[in-house]
Coordinates of C-alpha atoms in Angstrom, one line a residue:
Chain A
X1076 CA 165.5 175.3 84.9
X1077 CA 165.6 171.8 86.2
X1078 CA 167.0 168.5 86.0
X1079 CA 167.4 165.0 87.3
X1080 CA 170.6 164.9 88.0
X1081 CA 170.1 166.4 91.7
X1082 CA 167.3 163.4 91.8
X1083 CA 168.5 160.8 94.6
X1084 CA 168.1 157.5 93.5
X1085 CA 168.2 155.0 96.4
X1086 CA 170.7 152.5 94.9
X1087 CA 168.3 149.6 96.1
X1088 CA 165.4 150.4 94.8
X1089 CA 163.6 152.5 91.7
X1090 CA 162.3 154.9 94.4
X1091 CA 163.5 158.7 94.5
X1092 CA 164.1 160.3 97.7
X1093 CA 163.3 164.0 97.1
X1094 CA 165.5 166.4 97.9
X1095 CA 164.8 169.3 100.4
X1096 CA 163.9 172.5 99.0
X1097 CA 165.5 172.0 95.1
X1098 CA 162.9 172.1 92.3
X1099 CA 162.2 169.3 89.8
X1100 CA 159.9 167.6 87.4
X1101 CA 157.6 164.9 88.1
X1102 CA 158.1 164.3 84.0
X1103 CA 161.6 163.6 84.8
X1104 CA 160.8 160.5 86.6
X1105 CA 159.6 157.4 84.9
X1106 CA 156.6 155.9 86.6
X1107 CA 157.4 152.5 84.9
X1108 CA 160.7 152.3 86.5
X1109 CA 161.4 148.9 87.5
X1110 CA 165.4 149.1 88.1
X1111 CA 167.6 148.1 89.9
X1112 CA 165.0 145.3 90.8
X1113 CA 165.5 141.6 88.8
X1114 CA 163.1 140.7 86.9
X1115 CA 163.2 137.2 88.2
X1116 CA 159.4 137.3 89.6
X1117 CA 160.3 134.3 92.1
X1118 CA 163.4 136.2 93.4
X1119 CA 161.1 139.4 93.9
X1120 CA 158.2 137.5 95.8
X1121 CA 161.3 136.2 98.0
X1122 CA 162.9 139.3 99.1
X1123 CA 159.3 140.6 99.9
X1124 CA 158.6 137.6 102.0
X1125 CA 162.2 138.4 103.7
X1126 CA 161.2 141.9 104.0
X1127 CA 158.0 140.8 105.5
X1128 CA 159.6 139.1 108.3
X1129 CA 162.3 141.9 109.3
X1130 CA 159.2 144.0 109.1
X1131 CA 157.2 142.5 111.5
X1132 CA 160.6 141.1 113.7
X1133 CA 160.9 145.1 114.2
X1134 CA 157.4 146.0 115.1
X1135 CA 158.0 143.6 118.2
X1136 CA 160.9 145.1 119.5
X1137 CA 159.7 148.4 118.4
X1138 CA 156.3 147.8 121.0
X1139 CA 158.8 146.3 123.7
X1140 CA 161.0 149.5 123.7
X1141 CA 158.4 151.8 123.9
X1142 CA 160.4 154.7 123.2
X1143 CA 159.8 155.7 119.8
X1144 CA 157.5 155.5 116.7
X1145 CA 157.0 154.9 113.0
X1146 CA 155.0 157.1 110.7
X1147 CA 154.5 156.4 106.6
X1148 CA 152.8 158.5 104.8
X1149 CA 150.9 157.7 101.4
X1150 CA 149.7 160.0 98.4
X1151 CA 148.5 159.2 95.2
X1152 CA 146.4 160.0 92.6
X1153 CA 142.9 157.9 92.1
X1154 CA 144.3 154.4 91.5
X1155 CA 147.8 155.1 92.6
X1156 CA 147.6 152.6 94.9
X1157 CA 147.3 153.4 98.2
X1158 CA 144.9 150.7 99.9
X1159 CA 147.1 147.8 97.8
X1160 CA 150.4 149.0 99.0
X1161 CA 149.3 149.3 102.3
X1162 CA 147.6 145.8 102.7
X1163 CA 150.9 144.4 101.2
X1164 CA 153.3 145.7 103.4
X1165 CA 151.7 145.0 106.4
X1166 CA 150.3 141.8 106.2
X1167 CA 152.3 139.2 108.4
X1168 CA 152.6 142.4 111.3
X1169 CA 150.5 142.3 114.5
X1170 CA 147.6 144.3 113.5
X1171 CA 147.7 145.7 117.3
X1172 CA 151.2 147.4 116.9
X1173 CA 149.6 149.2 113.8
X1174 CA 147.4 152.5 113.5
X1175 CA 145.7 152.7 109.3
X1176 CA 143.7 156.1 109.2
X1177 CA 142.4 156.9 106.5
X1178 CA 141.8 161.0 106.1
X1179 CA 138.1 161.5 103.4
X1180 CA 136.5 164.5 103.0
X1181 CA 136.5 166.4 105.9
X1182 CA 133.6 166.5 108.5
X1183 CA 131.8 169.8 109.7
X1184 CA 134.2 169.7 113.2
X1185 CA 137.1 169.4 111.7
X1186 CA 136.6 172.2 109.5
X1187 CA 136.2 174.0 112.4
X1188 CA 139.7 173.8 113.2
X1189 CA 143.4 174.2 111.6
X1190 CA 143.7 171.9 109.0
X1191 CA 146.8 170.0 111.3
X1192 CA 143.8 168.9 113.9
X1193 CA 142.4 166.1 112.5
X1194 CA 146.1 165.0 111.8
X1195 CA 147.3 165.2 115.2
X1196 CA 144.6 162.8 116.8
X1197 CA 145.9 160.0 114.5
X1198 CA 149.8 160.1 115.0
X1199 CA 151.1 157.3 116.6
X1200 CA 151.9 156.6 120.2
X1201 CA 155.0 155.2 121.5
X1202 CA 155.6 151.6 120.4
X1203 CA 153.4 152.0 117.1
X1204 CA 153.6 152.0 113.6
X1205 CA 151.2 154.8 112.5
X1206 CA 150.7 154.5 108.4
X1207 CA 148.2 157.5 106.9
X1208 CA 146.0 156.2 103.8
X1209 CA 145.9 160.3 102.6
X1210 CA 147.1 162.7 105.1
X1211 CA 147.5 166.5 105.9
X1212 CA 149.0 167.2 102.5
X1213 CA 145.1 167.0 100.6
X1214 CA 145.2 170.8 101.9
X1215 CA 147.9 171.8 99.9
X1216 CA 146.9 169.6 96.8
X1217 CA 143.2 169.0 96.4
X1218 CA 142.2 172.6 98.0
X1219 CA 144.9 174.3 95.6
X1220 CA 143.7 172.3 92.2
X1221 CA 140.7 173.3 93.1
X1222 CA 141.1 177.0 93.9
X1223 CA 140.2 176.9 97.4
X1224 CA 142.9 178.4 98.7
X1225 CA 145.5 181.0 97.8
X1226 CA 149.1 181.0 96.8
X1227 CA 149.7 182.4 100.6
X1228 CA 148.1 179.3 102.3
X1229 CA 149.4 176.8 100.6
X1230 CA 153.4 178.0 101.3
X1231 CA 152.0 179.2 104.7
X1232 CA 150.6 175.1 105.2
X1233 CA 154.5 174.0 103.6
X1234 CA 155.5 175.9 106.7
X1235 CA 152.9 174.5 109.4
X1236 CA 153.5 170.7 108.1
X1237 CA 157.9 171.3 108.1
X1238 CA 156.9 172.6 112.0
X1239 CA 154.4 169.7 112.8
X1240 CA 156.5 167.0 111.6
X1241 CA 159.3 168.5 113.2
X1242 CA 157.3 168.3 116.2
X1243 CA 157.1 164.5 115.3
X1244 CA 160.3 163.7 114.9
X1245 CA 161.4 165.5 118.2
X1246 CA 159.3 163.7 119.7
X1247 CA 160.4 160.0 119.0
X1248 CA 158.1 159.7 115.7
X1249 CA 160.4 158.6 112.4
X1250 CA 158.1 160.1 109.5
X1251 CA 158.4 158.8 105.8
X1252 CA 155.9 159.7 102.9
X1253 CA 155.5 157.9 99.4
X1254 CA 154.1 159.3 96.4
X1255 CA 152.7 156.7 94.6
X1256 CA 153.8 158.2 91.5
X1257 CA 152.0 156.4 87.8
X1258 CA 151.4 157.6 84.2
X1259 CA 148.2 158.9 83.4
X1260 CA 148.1 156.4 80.7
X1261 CA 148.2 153.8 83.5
X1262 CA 145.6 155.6 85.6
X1263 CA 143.3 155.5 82.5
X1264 CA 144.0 151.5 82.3
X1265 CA 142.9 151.3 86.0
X1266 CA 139.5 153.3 85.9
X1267 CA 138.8 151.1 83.0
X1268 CA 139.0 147.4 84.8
X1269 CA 137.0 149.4 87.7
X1270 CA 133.9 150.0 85.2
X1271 CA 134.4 147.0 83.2
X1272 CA 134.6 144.8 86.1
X1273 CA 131.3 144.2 88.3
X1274 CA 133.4 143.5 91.0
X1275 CA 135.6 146.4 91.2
X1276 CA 132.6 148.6 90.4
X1277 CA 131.7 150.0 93.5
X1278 CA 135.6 151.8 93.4
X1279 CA 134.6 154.3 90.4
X1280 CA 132.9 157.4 91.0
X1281 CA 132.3 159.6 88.1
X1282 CA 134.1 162.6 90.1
X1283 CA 137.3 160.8 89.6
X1284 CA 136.9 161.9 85.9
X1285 CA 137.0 165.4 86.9
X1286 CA 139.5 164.7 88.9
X1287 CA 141.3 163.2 86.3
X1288 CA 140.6 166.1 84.1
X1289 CA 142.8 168.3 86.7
X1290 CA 146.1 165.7 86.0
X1291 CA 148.9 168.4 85.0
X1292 CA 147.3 170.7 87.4
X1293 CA 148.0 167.6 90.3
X1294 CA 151.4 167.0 89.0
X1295 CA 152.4 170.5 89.5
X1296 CA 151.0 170.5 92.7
X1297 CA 152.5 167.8 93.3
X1298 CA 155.9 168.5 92.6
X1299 CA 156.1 172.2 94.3
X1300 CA 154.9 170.1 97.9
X1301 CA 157.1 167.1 97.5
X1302 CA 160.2 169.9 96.9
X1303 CA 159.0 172.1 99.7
X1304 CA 158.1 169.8 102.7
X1305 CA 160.8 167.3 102.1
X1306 CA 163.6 167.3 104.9
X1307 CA 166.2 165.1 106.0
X1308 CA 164.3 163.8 108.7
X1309 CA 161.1 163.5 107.2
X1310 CA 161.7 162.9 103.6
X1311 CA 159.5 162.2 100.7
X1312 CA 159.9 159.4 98.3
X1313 CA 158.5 158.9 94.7
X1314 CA 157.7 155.1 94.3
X1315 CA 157.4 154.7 90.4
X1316 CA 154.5 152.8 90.8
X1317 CA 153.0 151.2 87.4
X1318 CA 154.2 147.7 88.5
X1319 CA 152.7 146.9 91.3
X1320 CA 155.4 144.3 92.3
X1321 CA 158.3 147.0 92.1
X1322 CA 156.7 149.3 94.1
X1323 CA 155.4 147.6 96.8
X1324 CA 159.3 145.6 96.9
X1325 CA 160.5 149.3 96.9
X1326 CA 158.3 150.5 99.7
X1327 CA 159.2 147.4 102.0
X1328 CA 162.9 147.9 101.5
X1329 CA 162.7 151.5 102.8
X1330 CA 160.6 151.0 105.8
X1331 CA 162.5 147.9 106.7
X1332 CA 166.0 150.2 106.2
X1333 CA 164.1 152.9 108.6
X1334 CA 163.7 150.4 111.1
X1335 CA 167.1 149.2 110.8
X1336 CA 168.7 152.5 111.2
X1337 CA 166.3 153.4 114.3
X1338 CA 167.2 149.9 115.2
X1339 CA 165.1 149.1 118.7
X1340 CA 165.7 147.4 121.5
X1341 CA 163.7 145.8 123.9
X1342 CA 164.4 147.5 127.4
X1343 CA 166.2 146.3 130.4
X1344 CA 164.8 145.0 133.0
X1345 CA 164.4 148.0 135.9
X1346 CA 164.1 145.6 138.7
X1347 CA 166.7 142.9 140.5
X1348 CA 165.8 139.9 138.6
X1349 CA 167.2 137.9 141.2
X1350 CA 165.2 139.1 144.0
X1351 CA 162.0 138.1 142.1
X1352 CA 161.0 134.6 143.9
X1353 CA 157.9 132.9 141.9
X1354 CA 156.3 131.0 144.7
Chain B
X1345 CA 171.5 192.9 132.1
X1346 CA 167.8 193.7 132.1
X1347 CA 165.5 196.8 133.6
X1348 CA 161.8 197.4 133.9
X1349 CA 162.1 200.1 131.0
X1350 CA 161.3 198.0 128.2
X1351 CA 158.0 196.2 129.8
X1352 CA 154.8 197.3 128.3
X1353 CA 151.8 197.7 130.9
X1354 CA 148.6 198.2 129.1
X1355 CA 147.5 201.8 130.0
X1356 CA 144.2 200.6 131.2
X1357 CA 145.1 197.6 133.4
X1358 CA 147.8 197.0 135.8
X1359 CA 148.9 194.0 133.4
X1360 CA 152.5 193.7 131.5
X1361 CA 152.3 192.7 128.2
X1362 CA 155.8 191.0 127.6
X1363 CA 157.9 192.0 124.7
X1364 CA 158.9 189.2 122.3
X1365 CA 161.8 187.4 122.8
X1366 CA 163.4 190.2 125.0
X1367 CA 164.6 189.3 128.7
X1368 CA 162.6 190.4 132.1
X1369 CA 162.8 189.8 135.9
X1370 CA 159.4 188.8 137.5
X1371 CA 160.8 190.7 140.4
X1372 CA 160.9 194.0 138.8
X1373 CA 156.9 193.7 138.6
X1374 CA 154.4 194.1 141.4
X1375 CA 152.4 191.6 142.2
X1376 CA 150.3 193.8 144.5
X1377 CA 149.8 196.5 141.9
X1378 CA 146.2 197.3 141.0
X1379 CA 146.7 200.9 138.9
X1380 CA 145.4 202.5 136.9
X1381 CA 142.2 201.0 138.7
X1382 CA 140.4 203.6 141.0
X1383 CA 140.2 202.4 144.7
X1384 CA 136.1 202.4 144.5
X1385 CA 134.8 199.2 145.0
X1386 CA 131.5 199.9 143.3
X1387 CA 133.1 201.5 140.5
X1388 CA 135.1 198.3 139.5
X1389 CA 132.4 196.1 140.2
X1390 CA 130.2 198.7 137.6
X1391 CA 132.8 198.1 135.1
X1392 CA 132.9 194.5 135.9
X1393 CA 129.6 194.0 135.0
X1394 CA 129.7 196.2 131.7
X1395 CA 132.2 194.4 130.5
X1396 CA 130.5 190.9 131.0
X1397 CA 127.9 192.4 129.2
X1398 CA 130.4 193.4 126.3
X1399 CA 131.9 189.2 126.1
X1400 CA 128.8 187.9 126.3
X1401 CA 127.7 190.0 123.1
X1402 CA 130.7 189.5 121.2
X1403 CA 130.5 186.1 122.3
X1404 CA 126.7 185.8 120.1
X1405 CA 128.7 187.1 117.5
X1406 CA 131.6 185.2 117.6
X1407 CA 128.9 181.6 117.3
X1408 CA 126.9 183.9 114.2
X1409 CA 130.2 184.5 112.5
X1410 CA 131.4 180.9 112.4
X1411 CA 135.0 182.0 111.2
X1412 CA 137.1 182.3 114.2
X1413 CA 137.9 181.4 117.9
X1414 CA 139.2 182.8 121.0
X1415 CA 141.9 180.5 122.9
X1416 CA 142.7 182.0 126.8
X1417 CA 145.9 180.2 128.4
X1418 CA 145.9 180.7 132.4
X1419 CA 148.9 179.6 134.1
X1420 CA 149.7 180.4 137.8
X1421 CA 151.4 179.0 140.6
X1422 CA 149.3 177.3 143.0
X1423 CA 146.8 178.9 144.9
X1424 CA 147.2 181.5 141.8
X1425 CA 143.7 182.0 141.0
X1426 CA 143.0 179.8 137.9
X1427 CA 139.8 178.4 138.9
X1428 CA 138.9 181.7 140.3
X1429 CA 139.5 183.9 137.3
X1430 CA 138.3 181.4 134.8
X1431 CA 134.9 181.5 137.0
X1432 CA 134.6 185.1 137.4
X1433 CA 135.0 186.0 133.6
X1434 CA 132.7 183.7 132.2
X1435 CA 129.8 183.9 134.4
X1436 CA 127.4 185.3 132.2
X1437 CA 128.2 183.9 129.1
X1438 CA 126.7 180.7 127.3
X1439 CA 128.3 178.1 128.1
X1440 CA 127.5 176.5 124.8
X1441 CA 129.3 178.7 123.1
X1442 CA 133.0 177.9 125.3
X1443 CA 134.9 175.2 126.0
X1444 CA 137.1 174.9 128.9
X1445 CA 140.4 172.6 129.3
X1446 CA 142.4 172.1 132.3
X1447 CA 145.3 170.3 132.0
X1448 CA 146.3 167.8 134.2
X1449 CA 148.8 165.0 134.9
X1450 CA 148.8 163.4 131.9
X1451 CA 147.9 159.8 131.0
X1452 CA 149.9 156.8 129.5
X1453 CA 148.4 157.4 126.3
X1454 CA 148.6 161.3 126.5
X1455 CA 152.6 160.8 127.4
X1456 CA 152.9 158.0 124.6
X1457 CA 152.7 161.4 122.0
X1458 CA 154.4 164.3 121.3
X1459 CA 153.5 166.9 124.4
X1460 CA 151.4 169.0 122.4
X1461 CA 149.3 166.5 120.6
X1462 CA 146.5 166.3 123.8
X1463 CA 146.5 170.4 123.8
X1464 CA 145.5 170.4 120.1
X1465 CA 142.7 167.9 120.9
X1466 CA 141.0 171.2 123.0
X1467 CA 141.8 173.9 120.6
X1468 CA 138.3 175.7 119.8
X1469 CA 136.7 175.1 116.6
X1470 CA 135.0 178.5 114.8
X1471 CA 133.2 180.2 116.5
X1472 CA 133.6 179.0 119.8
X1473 CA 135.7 180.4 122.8
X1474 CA 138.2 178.1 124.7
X1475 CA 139.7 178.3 127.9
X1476 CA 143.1 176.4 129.0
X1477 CA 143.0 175.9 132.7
X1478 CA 147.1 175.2 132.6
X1479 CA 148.6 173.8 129.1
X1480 CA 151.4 173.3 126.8
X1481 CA 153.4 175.6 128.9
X1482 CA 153.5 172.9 131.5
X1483 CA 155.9 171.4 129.7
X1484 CA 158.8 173.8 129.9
X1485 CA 157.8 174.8 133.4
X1486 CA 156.8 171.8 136.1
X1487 CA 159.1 169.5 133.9
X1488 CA 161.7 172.1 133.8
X1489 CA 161.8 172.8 137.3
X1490 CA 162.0 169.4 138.3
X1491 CA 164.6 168.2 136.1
X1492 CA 162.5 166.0 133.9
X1493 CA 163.7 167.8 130.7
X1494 CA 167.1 168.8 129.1
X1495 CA 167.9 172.8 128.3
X1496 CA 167.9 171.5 124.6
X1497 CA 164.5 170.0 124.9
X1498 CA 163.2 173.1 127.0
X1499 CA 164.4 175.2 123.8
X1500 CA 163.1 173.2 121.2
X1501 CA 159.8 172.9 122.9
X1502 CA 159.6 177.0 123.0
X1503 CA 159.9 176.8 119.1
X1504 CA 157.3 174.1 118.8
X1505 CA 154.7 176.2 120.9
X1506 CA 155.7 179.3 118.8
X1507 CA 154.8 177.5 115.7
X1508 CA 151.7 175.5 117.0
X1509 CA 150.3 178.6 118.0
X1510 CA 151.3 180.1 114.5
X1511 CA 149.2 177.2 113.4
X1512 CA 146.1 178.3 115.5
X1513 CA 146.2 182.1 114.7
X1514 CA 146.8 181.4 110.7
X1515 CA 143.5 179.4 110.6
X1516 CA 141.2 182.1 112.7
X1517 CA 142.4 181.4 116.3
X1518 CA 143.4 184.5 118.5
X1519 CA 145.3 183.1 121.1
X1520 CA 145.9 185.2 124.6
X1521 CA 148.1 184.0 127.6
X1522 CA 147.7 185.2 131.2
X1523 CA 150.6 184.9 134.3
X1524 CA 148.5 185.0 137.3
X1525 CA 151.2 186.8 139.3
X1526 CA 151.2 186.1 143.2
X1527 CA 154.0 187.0 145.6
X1528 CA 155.3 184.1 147.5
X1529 CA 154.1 186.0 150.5
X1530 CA 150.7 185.3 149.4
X1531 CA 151.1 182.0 148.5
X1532 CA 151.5 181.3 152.0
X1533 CA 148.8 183.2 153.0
X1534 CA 146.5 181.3 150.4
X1535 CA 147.8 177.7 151.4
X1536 CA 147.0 178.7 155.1
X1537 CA 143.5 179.6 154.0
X1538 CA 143.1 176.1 152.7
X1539 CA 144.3 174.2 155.5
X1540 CA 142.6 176.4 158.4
X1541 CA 139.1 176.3 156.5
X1542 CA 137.7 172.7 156.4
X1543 CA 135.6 173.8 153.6
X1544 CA 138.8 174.4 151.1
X1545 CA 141.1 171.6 153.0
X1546 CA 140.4 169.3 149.8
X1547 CA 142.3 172.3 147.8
X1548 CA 145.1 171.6 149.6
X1549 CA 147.6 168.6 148.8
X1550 CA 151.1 168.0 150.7
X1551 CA 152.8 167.9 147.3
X1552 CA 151.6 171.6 147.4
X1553 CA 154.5 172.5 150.0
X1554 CA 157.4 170.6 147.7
X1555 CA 156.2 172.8 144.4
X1556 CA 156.8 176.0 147.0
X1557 CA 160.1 174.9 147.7
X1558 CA 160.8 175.0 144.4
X1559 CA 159.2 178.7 144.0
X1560 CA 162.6 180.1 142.6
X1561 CA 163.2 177.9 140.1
X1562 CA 159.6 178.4 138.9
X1563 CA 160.2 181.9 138.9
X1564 CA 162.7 182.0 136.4
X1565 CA 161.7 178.9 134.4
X1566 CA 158.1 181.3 134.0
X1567 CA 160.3 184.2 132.8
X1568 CA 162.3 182.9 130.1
X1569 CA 159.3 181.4 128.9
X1570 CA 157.1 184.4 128.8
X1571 CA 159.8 186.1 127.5
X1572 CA 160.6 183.1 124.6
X1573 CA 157.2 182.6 123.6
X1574 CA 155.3 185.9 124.1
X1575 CA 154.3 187.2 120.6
X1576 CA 153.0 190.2 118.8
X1577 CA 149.5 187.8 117.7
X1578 CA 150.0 185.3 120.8
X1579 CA 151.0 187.8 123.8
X1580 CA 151.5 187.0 127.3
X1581 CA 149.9 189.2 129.7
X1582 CA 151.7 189.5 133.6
X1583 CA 148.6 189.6 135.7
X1584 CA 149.6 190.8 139.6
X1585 CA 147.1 188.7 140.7
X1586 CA 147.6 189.3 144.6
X1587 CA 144.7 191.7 144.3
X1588 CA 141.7 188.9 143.2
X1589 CA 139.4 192.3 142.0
X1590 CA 142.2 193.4 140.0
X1591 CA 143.3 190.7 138.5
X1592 CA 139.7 189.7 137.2
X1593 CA 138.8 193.3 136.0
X1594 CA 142.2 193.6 134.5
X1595 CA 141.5 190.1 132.3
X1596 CA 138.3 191.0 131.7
X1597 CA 139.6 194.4 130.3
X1598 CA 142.4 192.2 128.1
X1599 CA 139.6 190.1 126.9
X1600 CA 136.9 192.4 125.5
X1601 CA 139.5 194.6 123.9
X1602 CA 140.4 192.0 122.0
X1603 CA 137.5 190.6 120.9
X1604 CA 136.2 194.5 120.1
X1605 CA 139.5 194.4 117.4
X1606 CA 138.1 191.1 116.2
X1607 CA 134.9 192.7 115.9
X1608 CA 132.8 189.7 114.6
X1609 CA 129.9 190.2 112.6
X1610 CA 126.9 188.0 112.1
X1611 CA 127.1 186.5 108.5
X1612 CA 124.6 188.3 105.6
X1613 CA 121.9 185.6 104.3
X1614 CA 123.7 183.9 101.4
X1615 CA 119.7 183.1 99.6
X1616 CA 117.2 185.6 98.2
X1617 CA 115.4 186.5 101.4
X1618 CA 112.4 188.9 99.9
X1619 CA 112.1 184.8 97.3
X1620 CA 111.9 183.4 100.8
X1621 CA 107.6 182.1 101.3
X1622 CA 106.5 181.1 104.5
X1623 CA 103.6 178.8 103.9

């Protein structure tokens, strides 16, 4: 039996940070969830701009210090909105402090190896903000909805990511992942203005209505992965995401709070400043 | 306290296979011991070449498969016989088919990422077998011994090798790590070699006599991490390697009895083959 009660609501924001290993329901959580956001639409597009600046103040001093790195992680379903969240929050940052990969279908080599390789390659170095447009956890969501893996794997992969990300965050890298959580009404609403409009065409695929098909089968994937890879460190958060504006206000304010808290610093200087004569 | 009672030497090879997790002394093993093998030249040299024979057919099969990999870790001191060994056991084989890593300083970029995200870059894909000329384990030896690293990060580092070689074996990888074993008596003999013959001086670096210095410390920075990181599916093998004959027949023993358990099979033809019409 499950509840929201154990849900953590960040008091800022509509977002929910899961909580590490405790069970809940995706139906619990309201993907039109706007609260505790105004509904001022002015004061919204000011706090992002505000946001934006912090954002891109930190990248700065996060390159400088060279020390440590930022990961974000997004999953959605088809027109969740991952490439619009992502273009949001990071325009107005140097694009050379930033890393976008974006993880398709895999190729023949990298079926060839553990499902982590691919990954790996693309975290980011020292300095960088590394941001994943779909990431290592397709193999324990596509590949189970699908059948193409067993029970076995996928809590065997729940095990390999907790380790890898572990290995992350020993190693300097902050890693946060969003769940760009809407209704399936809204999804529906979405495919619609792709086919209807010419210039959003070329987004729709007919798959994605097989895919779409598959919806509770996604949600309870979904859920079990969110509960089972979330940690302290690394945790997951589900952005209600059918506004737009309050999601992509919600995602800001937790990166920029990461930032905050890992707060860096630009180093000292390791030589006698004094001695340096400029002739 | 700790005795030799508990280390495991493969009945047909001088090697030690170390016990997981369970404490050693280097110096309880020989590294001048070449039993079981007979003293007959010709006799190890005739076994030498059957089993060449043996890897390089297992090694058609392994590429026909196209489901697993072999991964062979060789760490040593220097003048230990890495090159060497690596050489003598695949001559013979298709190169195509194996891919070998060694493991150098590494770069900026390499250092700006976790340590094990350039190992996982040369991890073999199916079907292939690869071969680490030193690896991960660097990192809790060389940086061990000379102070670079924290007992905390030493430990943590063991865990995150355990589990990234979990990784590797859950998706098809067996993974096998050799000790070349000298004595520091042979070391010395070894390094002498290098300087007095004009044709192996470029072997030899000055930096080569501080890492001798340090020979204790290496000694028992290499057996707690045999010991931490040996497994039942990812074992360490202690190769007395002062004996060059030995040490190659006894890896080349190691190797094909392992591949034998894989036993890889060529794939059965997933069409019709009698509908099949050559025109």
């Amino acid at each position: 039996m499950t509840t929201t009660a154990h849900l953590a609501t960040d008091p800022a924001t509509p977002a929910v940070r899961v909580q590490p290993g405790i069970p809940f329901r995706l139906a619990d959580i309201d993907p039109s969830n706007t609260e505790p956001f105004s509904r001022h639409k002015k004061k919204l597009l000011e706090r992002q701009r505000e946001l934006r600046k912090q954002l891109s103040d930190y990248q700065v001093n996060l390159h400088a210090e060279h020390r440590r790195s930022l990961l974000l992680v997004f999953q959605a379903m088809d027109t969740g909105g991952k490439d619009g969240t992502i273009r949001v929050l990071l325009t107005g940052v140097n694009p050379a402090g930033i890393e976008v990969a974006a993880f398709k279908q895999p190729s023949a080599e990298e079926l060839d190896h553990d499902f982590l390789w691919r990954i790996h390659q693309h975290t980011p170095g020292k300095g960088r903000i590394g941001v994943f447009n779909r990431s290592h956890y397709e193999d324990v969501l596509i590949t189970r909805v699908h059948g193409l893996i067993q029970p076995i794997t996928w809590q065997q992969h729940y095990q390999d990511i907790i380790n890898f990300e572990q290995l992350l965050t020993r190693s300097g890298t902050r890693v946060i992942k969003f769940f760009l959580y809407i209704s399936k009404e809204e999804q529906a609403k979405r495919l619609q203005a792709r086919l209807d409009d010419p210039k959003k065409r070329w987004k729709f695929e007919p798959a994605d209505l097989k895919e779409r098909s598959l919806w509770d089968s996604y949600q309870v994937a979904y859920q079990e992965a969110l509960a089972a890879t979330s940690t302290l460190d690394s945790p997951w958060y589900i952005i209600p995401a059918n506004s737009k504006r309050a999601r992509d206000l919600a995602i800001a304010e937790i990166v920029v709070a990461a930032l905050a808290d890992m707060n860096p610093q630009p180093p000292a200087a390791t030589f006698d400043v004094a001695a340096q004569v400029i002739k």
